[in-house]
Coordinates of C-alpha atoms and ligand atoms in Angstrom, one line a residue:
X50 CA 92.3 60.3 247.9
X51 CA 95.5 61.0 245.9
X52 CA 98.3 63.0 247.6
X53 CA 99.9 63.6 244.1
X54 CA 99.1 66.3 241.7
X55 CA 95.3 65.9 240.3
X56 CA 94.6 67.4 237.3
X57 CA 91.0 67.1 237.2
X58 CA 91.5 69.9 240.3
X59 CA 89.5 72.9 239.3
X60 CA 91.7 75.6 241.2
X61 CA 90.3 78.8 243.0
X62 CA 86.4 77.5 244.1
X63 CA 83.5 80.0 244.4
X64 CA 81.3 79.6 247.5
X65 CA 78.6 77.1 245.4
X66 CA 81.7 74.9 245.3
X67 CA 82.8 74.9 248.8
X68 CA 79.2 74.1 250.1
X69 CA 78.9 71.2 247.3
X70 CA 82.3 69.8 248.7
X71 CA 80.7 70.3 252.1
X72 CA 77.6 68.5 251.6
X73 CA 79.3 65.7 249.6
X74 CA 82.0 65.4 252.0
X75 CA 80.5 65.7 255.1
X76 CA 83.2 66.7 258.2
X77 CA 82.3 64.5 261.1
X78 CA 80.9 67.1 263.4
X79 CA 78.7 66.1 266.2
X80 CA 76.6 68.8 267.7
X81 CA 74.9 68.2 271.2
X82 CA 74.6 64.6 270.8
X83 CA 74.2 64.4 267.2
X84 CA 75.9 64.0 264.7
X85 CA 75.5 67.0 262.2
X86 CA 74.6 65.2 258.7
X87 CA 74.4 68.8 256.7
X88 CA 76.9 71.7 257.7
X89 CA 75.5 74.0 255.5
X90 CA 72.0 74.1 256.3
X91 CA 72.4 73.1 260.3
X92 CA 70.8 76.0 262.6
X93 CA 74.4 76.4 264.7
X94 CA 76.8 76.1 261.9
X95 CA 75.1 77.4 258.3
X96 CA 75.6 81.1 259.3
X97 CA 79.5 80.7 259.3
X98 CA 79.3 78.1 256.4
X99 CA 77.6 81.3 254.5
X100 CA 80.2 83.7 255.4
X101 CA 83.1 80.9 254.6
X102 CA 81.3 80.1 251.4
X103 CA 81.0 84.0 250.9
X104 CA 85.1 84.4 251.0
X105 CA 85.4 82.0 247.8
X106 CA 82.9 84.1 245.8
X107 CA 85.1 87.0 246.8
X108 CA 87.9 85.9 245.6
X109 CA 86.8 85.8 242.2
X110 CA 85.5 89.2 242.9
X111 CA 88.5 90.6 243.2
X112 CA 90.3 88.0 240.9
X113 CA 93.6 90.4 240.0
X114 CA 94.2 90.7 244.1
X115 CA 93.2 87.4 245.3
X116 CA 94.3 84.6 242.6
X117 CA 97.0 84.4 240.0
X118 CA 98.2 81.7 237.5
X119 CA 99.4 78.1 239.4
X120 CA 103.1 77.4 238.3
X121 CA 101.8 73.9 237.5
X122 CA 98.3 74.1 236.0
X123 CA 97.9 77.5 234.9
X124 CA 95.0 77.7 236.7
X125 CA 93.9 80.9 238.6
X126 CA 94.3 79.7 242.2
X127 CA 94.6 81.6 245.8
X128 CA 97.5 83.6 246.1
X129 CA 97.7 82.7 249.8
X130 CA 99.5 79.6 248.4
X131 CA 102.0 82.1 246.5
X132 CA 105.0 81.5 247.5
X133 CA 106.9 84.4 247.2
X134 CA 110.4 84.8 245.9
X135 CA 110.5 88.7 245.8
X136 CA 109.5 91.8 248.1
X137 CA 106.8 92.6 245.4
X138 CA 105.2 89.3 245.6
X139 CA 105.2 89.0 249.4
X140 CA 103.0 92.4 249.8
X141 CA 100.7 90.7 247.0
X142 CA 99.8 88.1 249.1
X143 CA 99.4 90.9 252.4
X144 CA 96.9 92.7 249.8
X145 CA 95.3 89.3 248.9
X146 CA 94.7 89.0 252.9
X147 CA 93.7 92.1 253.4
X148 CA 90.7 91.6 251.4
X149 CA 88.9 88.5 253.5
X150 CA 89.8 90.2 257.2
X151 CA 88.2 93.8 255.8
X152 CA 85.4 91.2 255.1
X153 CA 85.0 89.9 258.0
X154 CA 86.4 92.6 260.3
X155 CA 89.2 90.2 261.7
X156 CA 85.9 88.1 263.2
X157 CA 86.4 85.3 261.9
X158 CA 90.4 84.0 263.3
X159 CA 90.2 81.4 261.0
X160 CA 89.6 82.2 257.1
X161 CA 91.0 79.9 255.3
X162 CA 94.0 81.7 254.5
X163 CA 95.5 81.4 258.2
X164 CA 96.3 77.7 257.5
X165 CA 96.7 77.9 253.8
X166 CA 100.1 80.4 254.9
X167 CA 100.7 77.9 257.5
X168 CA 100.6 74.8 254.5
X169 CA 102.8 76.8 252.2
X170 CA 105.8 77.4 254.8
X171 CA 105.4 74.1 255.2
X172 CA 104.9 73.2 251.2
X173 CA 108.9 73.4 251.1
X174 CA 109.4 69.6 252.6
X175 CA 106.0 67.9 251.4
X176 CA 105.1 67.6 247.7
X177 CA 101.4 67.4 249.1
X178 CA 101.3 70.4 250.4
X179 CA 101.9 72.0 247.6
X180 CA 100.6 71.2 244.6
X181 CA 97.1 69.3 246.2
X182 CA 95.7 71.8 248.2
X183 CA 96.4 74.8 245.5
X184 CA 94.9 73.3 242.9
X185 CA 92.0 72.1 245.1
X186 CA 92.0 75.2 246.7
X187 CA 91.0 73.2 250.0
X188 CA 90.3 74.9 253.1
X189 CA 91.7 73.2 256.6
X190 CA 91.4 73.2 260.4
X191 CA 94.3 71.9 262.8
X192 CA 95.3 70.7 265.7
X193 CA 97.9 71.2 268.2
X194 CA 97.5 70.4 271.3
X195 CA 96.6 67.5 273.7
X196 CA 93.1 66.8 275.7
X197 CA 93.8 69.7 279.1
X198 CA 93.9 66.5 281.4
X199 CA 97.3 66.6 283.8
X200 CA 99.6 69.5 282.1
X201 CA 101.7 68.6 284.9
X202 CA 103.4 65.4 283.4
X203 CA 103.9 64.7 279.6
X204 CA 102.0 63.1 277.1
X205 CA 102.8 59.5 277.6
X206 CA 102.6 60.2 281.8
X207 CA 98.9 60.8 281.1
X208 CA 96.9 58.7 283.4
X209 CA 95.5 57.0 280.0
X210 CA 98.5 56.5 277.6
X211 CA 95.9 57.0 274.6
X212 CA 94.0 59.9 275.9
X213 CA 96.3 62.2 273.8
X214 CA 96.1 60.8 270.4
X215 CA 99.0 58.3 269.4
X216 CA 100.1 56.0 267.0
X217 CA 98.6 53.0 267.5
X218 CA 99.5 50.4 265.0
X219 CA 102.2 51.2 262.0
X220 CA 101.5 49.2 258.7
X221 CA 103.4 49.0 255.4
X222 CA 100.2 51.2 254.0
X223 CA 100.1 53.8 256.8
X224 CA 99.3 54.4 260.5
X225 CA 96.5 54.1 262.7
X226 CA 96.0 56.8 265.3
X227 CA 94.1 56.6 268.4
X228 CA 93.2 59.1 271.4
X229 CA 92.4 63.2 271.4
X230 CA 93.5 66.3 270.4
X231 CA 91.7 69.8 271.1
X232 CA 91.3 71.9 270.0
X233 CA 90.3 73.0 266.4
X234 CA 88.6 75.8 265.1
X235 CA 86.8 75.8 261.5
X236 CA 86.1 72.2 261.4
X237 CA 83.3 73.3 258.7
X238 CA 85.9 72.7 256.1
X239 CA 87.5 70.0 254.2
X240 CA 90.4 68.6 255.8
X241 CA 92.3 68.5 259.5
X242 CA 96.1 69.4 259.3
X243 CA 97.5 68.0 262.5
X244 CA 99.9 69.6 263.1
X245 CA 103.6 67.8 264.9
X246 CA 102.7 68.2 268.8
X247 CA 105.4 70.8 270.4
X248 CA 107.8 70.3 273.2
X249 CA 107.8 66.2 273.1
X250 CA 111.2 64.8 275.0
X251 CA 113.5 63.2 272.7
X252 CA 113.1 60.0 274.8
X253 CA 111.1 56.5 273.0
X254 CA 108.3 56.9 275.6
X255 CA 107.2 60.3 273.6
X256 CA 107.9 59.1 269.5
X257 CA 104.6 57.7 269.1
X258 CA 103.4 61.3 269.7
X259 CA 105.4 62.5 267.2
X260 CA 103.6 63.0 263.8
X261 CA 102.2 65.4 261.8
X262 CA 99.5 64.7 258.5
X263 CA 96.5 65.9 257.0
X264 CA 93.0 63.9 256.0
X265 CA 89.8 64.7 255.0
X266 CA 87.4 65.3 257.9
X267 CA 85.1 62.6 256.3
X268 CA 88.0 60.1 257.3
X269 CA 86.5 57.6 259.2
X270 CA 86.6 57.2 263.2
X271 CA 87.3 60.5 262.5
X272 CA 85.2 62.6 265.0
X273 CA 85.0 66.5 266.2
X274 CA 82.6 67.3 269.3
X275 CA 81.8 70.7 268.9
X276 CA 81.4 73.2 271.2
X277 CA 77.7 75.0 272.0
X278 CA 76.9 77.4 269.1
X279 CA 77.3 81.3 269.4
X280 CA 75.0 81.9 266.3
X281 CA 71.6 81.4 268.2
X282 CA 69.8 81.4 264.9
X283 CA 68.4 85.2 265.0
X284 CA 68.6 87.5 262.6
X285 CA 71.5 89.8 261.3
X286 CA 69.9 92.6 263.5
X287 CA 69.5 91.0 266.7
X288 CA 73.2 89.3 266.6
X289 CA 75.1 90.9 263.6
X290 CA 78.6 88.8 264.4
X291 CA 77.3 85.7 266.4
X292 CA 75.0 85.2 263.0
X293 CA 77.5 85.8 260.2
X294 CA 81.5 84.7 262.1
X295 CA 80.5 81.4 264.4
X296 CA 83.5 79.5 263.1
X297 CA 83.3 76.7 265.9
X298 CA 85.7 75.2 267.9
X299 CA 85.6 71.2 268.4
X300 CA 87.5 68.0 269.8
X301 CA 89.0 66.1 267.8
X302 CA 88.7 62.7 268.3
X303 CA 90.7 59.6 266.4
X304 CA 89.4 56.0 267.2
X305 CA 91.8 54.2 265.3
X306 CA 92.1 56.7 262.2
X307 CA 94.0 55.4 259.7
X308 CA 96.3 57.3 257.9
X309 CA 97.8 56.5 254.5
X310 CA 101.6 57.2 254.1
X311 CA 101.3 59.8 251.8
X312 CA 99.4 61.9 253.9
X313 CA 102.3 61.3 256.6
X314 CA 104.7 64.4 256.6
X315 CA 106.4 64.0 260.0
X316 CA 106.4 60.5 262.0
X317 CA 108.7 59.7 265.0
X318 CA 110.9 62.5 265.0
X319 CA 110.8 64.0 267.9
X320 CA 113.2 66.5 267.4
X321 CA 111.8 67.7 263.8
X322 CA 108.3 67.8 265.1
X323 CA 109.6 69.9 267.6
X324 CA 111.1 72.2 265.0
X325 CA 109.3 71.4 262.3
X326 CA 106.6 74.8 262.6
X327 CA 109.7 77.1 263.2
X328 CA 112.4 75.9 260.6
X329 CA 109.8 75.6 257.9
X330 CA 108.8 78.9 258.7
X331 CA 105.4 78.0 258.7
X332 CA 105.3 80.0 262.0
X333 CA 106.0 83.3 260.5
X334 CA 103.8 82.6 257.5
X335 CA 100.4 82.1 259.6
X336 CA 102.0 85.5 262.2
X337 CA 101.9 87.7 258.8
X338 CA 98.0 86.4 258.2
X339 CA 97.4 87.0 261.9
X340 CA 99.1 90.5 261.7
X341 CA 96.6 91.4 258.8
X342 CA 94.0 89.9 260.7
X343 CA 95.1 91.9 263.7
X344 CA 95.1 95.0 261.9
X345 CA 91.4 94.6 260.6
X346 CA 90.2 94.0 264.1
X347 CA 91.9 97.3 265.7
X348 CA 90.1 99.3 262.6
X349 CA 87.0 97.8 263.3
X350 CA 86.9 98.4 267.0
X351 CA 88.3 101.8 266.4
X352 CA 85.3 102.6 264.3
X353 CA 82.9 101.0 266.5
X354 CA 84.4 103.0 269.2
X355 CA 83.9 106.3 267.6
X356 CA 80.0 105.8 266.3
X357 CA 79.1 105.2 270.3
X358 CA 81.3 108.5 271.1
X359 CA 79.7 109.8 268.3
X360 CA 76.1 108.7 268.8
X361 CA 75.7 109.8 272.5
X362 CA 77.4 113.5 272.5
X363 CA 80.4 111.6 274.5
X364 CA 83.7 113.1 272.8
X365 CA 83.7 116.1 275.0
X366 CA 84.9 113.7 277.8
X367 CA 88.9 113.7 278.2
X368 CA 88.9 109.7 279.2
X369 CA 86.8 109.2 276.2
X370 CA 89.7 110.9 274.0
X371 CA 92.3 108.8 275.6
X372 CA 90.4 106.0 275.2
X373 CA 90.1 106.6 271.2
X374 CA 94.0 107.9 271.4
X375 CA 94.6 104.1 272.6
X376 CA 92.7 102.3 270.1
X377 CA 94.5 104.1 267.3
X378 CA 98.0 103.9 268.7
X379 CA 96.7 100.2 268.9
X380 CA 96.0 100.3 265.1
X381 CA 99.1 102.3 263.9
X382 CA 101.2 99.4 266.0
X383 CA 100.1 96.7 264.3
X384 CA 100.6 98.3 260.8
X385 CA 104.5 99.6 261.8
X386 CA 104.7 95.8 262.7
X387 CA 103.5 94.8 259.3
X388 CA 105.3 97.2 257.6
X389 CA 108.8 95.8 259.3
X390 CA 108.2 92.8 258.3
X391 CA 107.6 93.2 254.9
X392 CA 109.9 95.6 254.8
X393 CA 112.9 93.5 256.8
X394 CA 111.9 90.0 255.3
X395 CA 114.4 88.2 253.3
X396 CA 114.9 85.0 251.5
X397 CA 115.1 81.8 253.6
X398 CA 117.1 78.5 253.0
X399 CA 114.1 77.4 251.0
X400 CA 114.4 80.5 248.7
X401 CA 110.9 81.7 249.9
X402 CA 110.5 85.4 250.9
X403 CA 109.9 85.7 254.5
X404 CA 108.4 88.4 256.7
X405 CA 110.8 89.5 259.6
X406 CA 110.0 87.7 262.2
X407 CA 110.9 89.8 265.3
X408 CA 107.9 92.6 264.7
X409 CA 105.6 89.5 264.0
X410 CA 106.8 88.2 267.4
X411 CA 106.6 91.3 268.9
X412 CA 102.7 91.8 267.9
X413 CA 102.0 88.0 268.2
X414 CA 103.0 89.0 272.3
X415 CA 101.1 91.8 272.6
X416 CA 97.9 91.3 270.6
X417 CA 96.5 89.1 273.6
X418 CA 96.7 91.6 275.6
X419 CA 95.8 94.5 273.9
X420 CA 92.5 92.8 272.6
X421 CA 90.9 92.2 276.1
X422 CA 91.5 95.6 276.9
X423 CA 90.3 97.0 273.4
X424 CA 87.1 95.3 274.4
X425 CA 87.0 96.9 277.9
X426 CA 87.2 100.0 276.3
X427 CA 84.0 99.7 274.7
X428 CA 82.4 98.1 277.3
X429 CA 83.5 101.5 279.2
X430 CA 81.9 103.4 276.5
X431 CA 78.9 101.9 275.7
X432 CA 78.3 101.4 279.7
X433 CA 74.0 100.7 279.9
X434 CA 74.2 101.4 276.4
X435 CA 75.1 97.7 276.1
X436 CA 72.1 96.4 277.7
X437 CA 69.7 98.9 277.0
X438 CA 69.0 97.4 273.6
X439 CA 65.3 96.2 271.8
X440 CA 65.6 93.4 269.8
X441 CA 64.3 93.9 266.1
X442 CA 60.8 92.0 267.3
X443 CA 60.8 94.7 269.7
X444 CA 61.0 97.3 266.9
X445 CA 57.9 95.8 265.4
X446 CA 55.4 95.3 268.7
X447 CA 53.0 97.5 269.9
X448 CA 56.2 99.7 272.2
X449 CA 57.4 100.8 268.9
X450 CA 56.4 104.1 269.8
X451 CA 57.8 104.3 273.1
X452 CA 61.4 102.6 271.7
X453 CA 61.6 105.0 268.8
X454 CA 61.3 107.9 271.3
X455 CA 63.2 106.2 274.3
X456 CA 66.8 105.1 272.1
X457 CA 67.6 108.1 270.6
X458 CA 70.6 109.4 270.8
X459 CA 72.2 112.6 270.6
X460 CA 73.2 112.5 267.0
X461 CA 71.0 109.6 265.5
X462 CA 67.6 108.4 266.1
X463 CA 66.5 105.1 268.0
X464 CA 67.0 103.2 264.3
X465 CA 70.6 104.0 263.6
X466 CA 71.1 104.2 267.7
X467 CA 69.8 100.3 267.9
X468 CA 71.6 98.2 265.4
X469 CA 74.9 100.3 266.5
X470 CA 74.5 99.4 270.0
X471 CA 73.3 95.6 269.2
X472 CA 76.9 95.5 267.0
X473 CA 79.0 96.6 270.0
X474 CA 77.3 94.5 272.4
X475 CA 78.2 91.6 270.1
X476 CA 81.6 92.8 269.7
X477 CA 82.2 93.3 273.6
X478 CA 79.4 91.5 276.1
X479 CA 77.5 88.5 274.0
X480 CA 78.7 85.0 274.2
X481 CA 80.4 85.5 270.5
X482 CA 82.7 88.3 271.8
X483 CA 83.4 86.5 275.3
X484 CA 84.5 83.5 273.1
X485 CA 86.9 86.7 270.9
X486 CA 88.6 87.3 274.0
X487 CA 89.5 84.0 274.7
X488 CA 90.3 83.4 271.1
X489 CA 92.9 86.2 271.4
X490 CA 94.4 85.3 274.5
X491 CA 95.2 81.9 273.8
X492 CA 95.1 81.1 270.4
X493 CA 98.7 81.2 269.5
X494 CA 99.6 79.5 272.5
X495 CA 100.0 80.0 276.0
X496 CA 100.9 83.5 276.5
X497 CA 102.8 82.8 279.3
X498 CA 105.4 80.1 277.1
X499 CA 105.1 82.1 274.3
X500 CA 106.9 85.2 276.5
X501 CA 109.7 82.2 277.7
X502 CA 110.4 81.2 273.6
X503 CA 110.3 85.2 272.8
X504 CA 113.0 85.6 275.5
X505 CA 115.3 82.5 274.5
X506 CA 114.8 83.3 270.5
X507 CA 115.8 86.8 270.4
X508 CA 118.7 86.3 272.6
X509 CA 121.1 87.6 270.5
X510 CA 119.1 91.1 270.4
X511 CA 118.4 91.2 274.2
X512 CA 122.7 90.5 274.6
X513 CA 123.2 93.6 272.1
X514 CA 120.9 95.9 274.1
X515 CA 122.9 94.7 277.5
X516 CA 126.5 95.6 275.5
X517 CA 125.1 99.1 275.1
X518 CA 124.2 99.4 278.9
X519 CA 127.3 97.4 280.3
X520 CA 129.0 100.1 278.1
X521 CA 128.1 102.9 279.4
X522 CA 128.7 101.5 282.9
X523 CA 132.0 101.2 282.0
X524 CA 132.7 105.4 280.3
X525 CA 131.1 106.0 283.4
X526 CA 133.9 104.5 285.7
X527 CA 136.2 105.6 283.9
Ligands
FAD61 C1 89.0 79.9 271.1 C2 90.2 79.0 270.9 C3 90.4 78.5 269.7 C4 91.6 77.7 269.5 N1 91.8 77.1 268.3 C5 92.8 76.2 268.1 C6 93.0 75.6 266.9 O1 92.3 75.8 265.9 N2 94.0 74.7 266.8 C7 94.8 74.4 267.8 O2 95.7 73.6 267.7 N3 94.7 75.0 269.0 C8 93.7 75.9 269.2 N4 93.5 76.5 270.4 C9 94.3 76.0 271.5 C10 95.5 76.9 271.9 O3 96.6 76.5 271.1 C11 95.7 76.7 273.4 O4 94.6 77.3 274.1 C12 97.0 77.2 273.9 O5 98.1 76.5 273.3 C13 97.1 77.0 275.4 O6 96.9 75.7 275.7 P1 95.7 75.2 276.7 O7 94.5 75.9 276.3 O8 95.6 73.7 276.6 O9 96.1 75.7 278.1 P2 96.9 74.9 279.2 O10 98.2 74.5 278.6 O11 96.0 73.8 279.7 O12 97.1 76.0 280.2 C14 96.2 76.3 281.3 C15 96.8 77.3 282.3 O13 98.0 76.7 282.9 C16 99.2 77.4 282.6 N5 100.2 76.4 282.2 C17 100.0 75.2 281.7 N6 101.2 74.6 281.4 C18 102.2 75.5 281.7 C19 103.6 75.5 281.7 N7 104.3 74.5 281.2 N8 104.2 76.6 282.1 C20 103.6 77.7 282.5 N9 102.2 77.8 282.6 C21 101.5 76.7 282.2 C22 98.8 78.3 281.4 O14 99.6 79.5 281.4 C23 97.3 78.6 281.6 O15 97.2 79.7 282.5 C24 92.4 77.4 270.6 C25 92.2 77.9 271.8 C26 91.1 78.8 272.0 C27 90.8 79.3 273.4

């Protein structure tokens, strides 16, 4: 495959020609011991293949938010490529996101925009980026980090020096890459950006850990182990995220992957791979998609939150008002975060609008833990609510009767009452939402290193904040 510009590339797709790409280009999933020959139609993935085809068909639904003209073809393509050189432009693109995360509720981490912002921070150093993926409106996974082995010792102290995957062999056509990387989430798509490792030691022992490159996930030894599915197959009713957001997490394995130069964007340079997400700006890019994701989430718990209150007669509790009060100060957070950085962001060295990035820091912090506790809330809500819940077979046997009179609630009978319940047991007990907490914790990163780079990269703020206190030590002595 070409890295330079195609231009037999049809620009924006529609879903029928994501899921033709799909079948045609099969990602190498494996799934319980098997490799899966047919995303689209398998029993654990198709449900999220649906929804992901169902974003491209959206786009062109709402054509004059989500696409405008390519600078190179003319073609309409995703405007999450955009890269903006204006204010105006930059809250385009914030709109354009807006409209996939109100589609899937903030569900579903990784529509395919979270990567595609990610691509075009980095777009500045790699013709590739660019132009390829625009016009071929591709949709891609990534990965980061190394196998969870020995986090005590680096990457080459391993007890296996290829268990984190390394360049194994350079040629004059490419490089050939052997070991692991986890995780990645979406591998139903196209290609895998992997993305330059973080915090390898400028010493020769670590360079052969230092790369980053993208390939199609049909590349062979290519392989991604995937984790047990959280759509168990049942209908919308019985499991009404689990069957429409399972975007799957995987392994990535690489026995002996080869990798042709032009696909090659970082190689050997420690130090660049180490900066390469933060002075690209790709970082702040993919923490403006989150914060829109972010934002979709809080309204959708929020309104989740009030139906239960609603349903059961349970608003004249104080708690339950606090409880509410949080979830919206949640909400109106994340937007005053949004609204900084669009309103703060300035041109970078590359000329490309960017966000602010101390509120996106500031809400990339403190989504992972707000979102557990978001989730408490309506566990505290719901209470037996949450268990207490017939299945749609149920609704048809012969204790129809009894369930219809049983599951009514105060303000809506046992058929609104059910599917509201089976949503926010999805949303806050099933193995789909267990898997949202975790997604939020960690996603981004370690919370814990993430706090230790917040503290050493806004510095310069923190010292400000001490001059104002050391200065009024000092009126006071005097
Ligand atoms: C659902 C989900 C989806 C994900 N999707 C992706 C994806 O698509 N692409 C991708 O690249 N990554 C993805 N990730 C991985 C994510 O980047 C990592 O989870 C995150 O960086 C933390 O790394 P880790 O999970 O290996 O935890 P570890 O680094 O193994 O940490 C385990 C524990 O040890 C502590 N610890 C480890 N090292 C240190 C240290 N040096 N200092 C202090 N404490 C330490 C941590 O705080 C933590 O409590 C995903 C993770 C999850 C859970």
């Amino acid at each position: 495959m070409s890295a330079s510009p195609d231009s037999s590339a049809a620009g924006a797709r529609r879903g029928s020609d994501v899921l033709q790409r799909l079948r045609e280009h099969p990602p190498a999933l494996w799934y319980r011991g098997e490799q899966v020959r047919d995303v689209t139609s398998h029993p654990a993935l198709r449900g999220g293949v649906a929804t992901l085809a169902s974003l491209y068909d959206l786009q062109w639904q709402q054509r004059d938010v989500m696409l405008y003209a390519s600078p190179s073809s003319g073609k309409p393509v995703a405007r999450a490529f955009l890269m903006a050189r204006t204010s105006e432009e930059l809250r385009s693109i914030t709109r354009a996101m807006q409209v996939w995360e109100d589609h899937t509720h903030g569900m579903m981490g990784r529509v395919p925009d979270y990567i595609s912002r990610a691509m075009t921070g980095y777009a500045a150093g790699a013709a590739y980026l660019d132009e390829y993926l625009r016009e071929n409106d591709l949709c891609l996974t990534h990965t980061l980090i190394a196998p969870q082995a020995n986090r005590a010792v680096s990457l080459a102290q391993q007890a296996d020096p290829y268990l984190a995957a390394r360049v194994k062999e350079e040629t004059d056509a490419g490089i050939v890459i052997r070991g692991c990387r986890m995780l990645a989430t979406l591998p139903i798509c196209d290609e895998i950006m992997v993305f330059p490792s973080t915090l390898l030691r400028a010493v020769e022992e670590d360079a052969p850990y230092a790369f980053g490159f993208a390939i199609p996930n049909d590349t062979p030894g290519l392989r991604f182990l995937c984790r047990e599915s959280l759509d168990y197959g049942r209908s919308h009713f019985d499991h009404p995220l689990g069957s429409r957001f399972e975007e799957m997490d995987a392994v990535v394995v690489f026995d002996d992957v080869f990798v042709p130069w032009e696909r090659v964007f970082l190689y050997r340079d420690v130090t660049r791979c180490n900066q390469a997400y933060v002075r690209t700006g790709a970082i702040v890019h993919m923490t403006h998609q989150v914060v829109v994701k972010n934002i979709a989430k809080c309204e959708f718990i929020l309104g989740l939150a009030h139906l239960l209150v609603n349903a059961i007669g349970a608003e004249v509790f104080q708690h339950i008002q606090e409880k509410l009060a949080e979830l919206w100060v949640n909400l109106e957070t994340m937007r005053a975060f949004l609204r900084t950085a669009e309103a703060d962001a300035a041109r970078d060295e590359w000329g490309i609008m960017r966000p602010a990035w101390s509120p996106l820091d500031a809400a990339r912090n403190l989504f992972p833990r707000l979102y557990p506790r978001m989730v408490e809330i309506i566990q505290q809500i719901g209470a037996s609510g949450l268990v207490a819940m017939p299945t749609e077979a149920d609704l048809k046997g012969p204790l129809a009767e009894d369930i219809r009179k049983y599951y009514q609630a105060a303000r809506v009978d046992a058929l609104e009452r059910i599917p509201l319940f089976r949503l926010a047991w999805d949303a806050a007990l099933s193995g789909f939402a267990t898997r949202q907490v975790l997604y939020e914790r960690f996603f981004f990163g370690d919370p814990v290193r993430m706090a230790g780079a917040l503290v050493s990269g806004h510095q310069a703020e923190i010292q400000q904040c001490a001059e104002k206190v050391r200065a009024f030590i000092k009126q006071a002595q005097e």
